[in-house]
PDB file of C-alpha atoms in Angstrom:
ATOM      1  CA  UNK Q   1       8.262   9.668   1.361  1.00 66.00           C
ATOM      2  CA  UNK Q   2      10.862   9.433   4.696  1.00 68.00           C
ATOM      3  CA  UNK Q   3       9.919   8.056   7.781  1.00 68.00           C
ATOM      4  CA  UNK Q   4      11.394   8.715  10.818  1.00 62.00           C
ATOM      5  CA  UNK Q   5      12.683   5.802  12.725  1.00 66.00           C
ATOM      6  CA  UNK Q   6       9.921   3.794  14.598  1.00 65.00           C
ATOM      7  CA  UNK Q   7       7.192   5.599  13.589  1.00 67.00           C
ATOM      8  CA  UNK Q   8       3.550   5.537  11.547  1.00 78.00           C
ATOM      9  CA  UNK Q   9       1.925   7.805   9.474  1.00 81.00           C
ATOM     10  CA  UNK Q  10      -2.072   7.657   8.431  1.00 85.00           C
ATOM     11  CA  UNK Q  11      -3.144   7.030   5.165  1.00 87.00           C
ATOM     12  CA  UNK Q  12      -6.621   7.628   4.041  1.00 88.00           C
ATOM     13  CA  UNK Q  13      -8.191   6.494   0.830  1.00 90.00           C
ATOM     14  CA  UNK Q  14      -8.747   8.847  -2.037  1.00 90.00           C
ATOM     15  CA  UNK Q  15      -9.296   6.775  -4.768  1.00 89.00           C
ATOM     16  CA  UNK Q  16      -9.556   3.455  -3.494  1.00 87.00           C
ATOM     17  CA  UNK Q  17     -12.690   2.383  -1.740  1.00 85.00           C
ATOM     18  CA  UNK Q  18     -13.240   0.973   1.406  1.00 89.00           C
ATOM     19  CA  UNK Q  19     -11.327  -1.993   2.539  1.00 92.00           C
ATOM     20  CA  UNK Q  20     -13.018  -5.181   3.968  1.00 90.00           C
ATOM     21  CA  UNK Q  21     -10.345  -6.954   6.631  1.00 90.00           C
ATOM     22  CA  UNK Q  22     -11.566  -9.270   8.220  1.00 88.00           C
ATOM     23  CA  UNK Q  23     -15.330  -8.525   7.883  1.00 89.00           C
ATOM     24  CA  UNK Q  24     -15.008  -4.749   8.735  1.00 90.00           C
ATOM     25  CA  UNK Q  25     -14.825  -2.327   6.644  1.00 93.00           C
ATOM     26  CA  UNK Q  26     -11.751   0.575   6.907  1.00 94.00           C
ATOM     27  CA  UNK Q  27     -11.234   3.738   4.439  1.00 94.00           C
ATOM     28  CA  UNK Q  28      -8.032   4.576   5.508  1.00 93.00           C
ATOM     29  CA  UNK Q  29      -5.079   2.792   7.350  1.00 93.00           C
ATOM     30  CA  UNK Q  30      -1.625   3.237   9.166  1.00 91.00           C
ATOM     31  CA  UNK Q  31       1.599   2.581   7.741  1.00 89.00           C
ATOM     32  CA  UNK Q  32       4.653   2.122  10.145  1.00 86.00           C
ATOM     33  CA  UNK Q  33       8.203   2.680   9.406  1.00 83.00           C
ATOM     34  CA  UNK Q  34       8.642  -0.784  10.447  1.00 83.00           C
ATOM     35  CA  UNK Q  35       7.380  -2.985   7.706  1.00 84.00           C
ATOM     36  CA  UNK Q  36       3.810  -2.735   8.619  1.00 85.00           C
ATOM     37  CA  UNK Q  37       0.660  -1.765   8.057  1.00 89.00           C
ATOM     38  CA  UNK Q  38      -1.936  -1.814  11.168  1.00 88.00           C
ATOM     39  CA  UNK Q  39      -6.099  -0.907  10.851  1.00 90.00           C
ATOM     40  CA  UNK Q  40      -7.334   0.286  13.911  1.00 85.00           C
ATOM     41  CA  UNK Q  41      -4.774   2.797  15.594  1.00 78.00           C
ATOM     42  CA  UNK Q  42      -0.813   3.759  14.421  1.00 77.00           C
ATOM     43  CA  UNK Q  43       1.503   1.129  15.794  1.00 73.00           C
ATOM     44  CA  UNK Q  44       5.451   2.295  16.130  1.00 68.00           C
ATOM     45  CA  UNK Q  45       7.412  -0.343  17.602  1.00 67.00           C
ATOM     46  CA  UNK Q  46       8.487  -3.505  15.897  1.00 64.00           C
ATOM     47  CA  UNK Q  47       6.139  -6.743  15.434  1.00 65.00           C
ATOM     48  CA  UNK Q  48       9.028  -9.642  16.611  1.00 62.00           C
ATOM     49  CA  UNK Q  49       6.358 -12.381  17.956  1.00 64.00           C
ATOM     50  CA  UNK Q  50       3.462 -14.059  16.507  1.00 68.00           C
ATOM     51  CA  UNK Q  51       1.180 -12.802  19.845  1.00 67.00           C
ATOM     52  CA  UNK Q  52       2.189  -8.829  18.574  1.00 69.00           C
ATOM     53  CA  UNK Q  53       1.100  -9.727  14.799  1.00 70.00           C
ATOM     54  CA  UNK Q  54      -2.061 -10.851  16.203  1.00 69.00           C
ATOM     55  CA  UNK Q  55      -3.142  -8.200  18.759  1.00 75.00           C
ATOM     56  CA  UNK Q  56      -4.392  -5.992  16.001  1.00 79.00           C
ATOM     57  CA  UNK Q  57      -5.552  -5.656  13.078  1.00 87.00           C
ATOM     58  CA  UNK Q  58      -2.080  -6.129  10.935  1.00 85.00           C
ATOM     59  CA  UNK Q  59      -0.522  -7.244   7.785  1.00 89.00           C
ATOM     60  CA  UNK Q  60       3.525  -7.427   8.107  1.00 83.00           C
ATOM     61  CA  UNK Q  61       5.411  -7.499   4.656  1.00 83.00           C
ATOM     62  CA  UNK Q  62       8.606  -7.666   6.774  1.00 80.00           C
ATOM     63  CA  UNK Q  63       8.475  -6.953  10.273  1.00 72.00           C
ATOM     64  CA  UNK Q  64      11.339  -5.866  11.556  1.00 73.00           C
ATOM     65  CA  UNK Q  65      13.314  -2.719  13.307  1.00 69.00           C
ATOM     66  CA  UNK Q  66      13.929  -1.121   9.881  1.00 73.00           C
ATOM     67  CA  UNK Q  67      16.522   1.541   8.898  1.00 69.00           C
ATOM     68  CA  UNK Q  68      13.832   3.588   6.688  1.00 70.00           C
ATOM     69  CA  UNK Q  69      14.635   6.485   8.561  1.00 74.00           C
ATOM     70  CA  UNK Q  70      18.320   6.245   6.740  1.00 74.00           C
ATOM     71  CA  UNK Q  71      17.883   4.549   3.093  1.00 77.00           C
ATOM     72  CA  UNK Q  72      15.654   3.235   0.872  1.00 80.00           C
ATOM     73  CA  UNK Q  73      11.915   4.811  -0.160  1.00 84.00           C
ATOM     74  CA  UNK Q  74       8.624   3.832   1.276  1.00 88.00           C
ATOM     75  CA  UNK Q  75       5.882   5.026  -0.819  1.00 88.00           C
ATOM     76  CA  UNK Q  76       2.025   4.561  -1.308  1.00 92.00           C
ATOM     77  CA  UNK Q  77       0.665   4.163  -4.873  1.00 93.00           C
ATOM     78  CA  UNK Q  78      -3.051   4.397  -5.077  1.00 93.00           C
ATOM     79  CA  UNK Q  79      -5.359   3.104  -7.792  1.00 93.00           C
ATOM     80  CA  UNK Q  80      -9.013   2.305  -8.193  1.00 92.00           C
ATOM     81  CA  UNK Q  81      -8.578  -1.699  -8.228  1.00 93.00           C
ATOM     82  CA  UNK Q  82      -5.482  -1.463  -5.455  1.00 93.00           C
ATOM     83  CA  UNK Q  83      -3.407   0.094  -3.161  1.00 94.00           C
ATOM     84  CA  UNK Q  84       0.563  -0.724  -3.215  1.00 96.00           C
ATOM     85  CA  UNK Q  85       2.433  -0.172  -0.184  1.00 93.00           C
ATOM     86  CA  UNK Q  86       6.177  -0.659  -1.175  1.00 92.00           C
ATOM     87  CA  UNK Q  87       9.480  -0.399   0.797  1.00 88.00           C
ATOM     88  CA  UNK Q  88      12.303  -0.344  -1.318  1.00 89.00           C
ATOM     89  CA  UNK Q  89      16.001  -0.591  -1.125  1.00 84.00           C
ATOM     90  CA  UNK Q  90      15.546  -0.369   2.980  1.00 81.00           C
ATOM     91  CA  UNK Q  91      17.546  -2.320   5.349  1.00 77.00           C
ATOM     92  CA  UNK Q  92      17.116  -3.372   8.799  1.00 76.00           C
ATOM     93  CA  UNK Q  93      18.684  -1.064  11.241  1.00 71.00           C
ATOM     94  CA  UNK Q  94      22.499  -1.534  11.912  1.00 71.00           C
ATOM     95  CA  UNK Q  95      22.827  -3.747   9.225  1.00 72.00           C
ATOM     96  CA  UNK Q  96      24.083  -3.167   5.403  1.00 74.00           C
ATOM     97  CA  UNK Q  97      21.825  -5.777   3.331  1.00 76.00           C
ATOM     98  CA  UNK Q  98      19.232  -4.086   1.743  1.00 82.00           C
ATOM     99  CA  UNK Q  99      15.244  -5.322   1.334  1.00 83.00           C
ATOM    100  CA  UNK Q 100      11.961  -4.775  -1.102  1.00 87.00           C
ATOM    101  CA  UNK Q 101       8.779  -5.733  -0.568  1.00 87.00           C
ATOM    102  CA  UNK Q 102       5.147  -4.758  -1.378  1.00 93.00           C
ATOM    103  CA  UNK Q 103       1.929  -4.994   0.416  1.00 91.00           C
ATOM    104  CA  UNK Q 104      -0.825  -4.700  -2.050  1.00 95.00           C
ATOM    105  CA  UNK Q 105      -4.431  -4.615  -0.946  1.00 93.00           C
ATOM    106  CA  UNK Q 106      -7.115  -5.188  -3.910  1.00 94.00           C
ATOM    107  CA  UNK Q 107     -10.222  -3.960  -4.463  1.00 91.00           C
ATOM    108  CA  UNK Q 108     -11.787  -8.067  -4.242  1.00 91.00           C
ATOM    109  CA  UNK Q 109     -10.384  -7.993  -0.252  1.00 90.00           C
ATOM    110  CA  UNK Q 110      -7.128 -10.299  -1.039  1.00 91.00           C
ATOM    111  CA  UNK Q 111      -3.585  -9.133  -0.318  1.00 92.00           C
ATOM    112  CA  UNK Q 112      -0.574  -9.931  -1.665  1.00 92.00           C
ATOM    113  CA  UNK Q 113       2.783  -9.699  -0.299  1.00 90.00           C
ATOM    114  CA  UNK Q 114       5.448  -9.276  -3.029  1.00 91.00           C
ATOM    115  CA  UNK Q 115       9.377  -9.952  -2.265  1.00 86.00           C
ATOM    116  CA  UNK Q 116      11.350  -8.171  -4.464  1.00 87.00           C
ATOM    117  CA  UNK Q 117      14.579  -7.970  -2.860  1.00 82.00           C
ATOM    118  CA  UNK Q 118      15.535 -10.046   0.094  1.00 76.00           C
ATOM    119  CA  UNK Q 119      19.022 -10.912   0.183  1.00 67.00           C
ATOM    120  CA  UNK Q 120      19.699 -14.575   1.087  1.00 60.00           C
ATOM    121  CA  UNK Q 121      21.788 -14.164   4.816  1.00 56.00           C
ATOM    122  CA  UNK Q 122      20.175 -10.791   4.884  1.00 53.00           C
ATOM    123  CA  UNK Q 123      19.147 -10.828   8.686  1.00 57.00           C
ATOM    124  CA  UNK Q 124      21.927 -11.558  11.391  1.00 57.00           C
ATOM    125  CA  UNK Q 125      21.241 -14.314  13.796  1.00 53.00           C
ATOM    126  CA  UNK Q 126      19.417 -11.990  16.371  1.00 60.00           C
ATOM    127  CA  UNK Q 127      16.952 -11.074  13.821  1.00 61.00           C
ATOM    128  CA  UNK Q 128      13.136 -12.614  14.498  1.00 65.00           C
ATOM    129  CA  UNK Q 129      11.707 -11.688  11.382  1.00 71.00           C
ATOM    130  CA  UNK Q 130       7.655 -11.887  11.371  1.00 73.00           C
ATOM    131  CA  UNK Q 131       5.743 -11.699   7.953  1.00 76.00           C
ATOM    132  CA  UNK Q 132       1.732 -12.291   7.767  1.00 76.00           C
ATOM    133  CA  UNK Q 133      -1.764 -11.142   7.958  1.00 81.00           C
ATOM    134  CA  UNK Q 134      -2.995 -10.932  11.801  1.00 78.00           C
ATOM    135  CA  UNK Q 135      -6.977 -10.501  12.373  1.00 80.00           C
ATOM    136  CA  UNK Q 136      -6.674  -8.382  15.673  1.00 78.00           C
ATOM    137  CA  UNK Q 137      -8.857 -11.104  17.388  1.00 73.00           C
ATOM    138  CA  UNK Q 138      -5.848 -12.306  19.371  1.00 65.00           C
ATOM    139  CA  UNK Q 139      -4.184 -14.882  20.623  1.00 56.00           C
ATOM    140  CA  UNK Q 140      -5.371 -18.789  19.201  1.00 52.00           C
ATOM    141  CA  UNK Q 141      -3.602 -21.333  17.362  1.00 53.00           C
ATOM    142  CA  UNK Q 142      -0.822 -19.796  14.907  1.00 51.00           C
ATOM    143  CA  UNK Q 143       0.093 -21.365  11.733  1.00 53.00           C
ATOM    144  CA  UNK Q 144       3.435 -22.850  11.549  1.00 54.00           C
ATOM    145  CA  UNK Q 145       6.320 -21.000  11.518  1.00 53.00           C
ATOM    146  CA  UNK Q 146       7.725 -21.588   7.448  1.00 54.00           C
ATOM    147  CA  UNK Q 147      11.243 -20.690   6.427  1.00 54.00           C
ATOM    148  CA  UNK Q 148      11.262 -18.714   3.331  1.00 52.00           C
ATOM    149  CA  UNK Q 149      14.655 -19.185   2.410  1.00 51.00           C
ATOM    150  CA  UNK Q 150      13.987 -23.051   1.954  1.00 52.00           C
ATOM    151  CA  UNK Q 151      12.097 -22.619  -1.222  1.00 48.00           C
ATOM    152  CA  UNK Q 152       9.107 -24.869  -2.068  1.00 47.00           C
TER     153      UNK Q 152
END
């Protein structure tokens, strides 16, 4: 489906049960144009700090001002075991390098995040790009920031 530009639609289960995050249990959640997908109320501005990913209850495949509104597909697949959340072919806004990724939630409580596409010197140098699971319990220590290009 389209999504406007910095916005979130609702998505509640059908087929998939409940989902356990973080010890409570949700049956349906929000998706936001922006590379997100937030638990507890529809979020539709960017997460661009580690304080934002953890104010609610989030997980960011790639947080970023995203150009969703303009190219690329978002859809929702839904299954019995999992539910697959996948942007694809969708750049950030104003720029022309185009990104893939997948949030997948299983039926066992563990997510994966899946990149499929994300050009290397894909993101100009303004570009804070947050990725991660966020509790919603707020602020405390933060893991350390990693950069994915490195490679292990």
């Amino acid at each position: 489906f389209r999504m406007l530009d910095d916005s979130a639609r609702a998505w509640d289960f059908s087929v998939f049960p409940d989902f356990d995050f973080y010890g409570i249990t949700y049956d349906a959640f929000f998706l936001s144009s922006n590379g997100y997908i937030t638990f507890d109320h529809a979020d539709d501005y960017y997460v661009d700090s580690e304080s934002e990913l953890y104010r609610h209850p989030t997980i960011c495949g790639l947080c970023e001002d995203t150009g969703a509104d303009e190219a690329g597909t978002v859809t929702v697949d839904e299954f019995a075991t999992e539910v697959v959340v996948t942007f694809d072919g969708v750049p950030f806004d104003y720029e022309s390098f185009y990104n893939s990724w997948q949030m997948i939630l299983n039926l066992d409580g563990s997510i994966e995040l899946v990149y499929l596409e994300v050009p290397v010197g894909g993101f100009d140098s303004s570009d804070v790009i947050v990725t991660g699971i966020g509790s919603g319990y707020g602020s405390g220590s933060y893991p350390g920031e990693t950069n994915l290009y490195a490679g292990p």
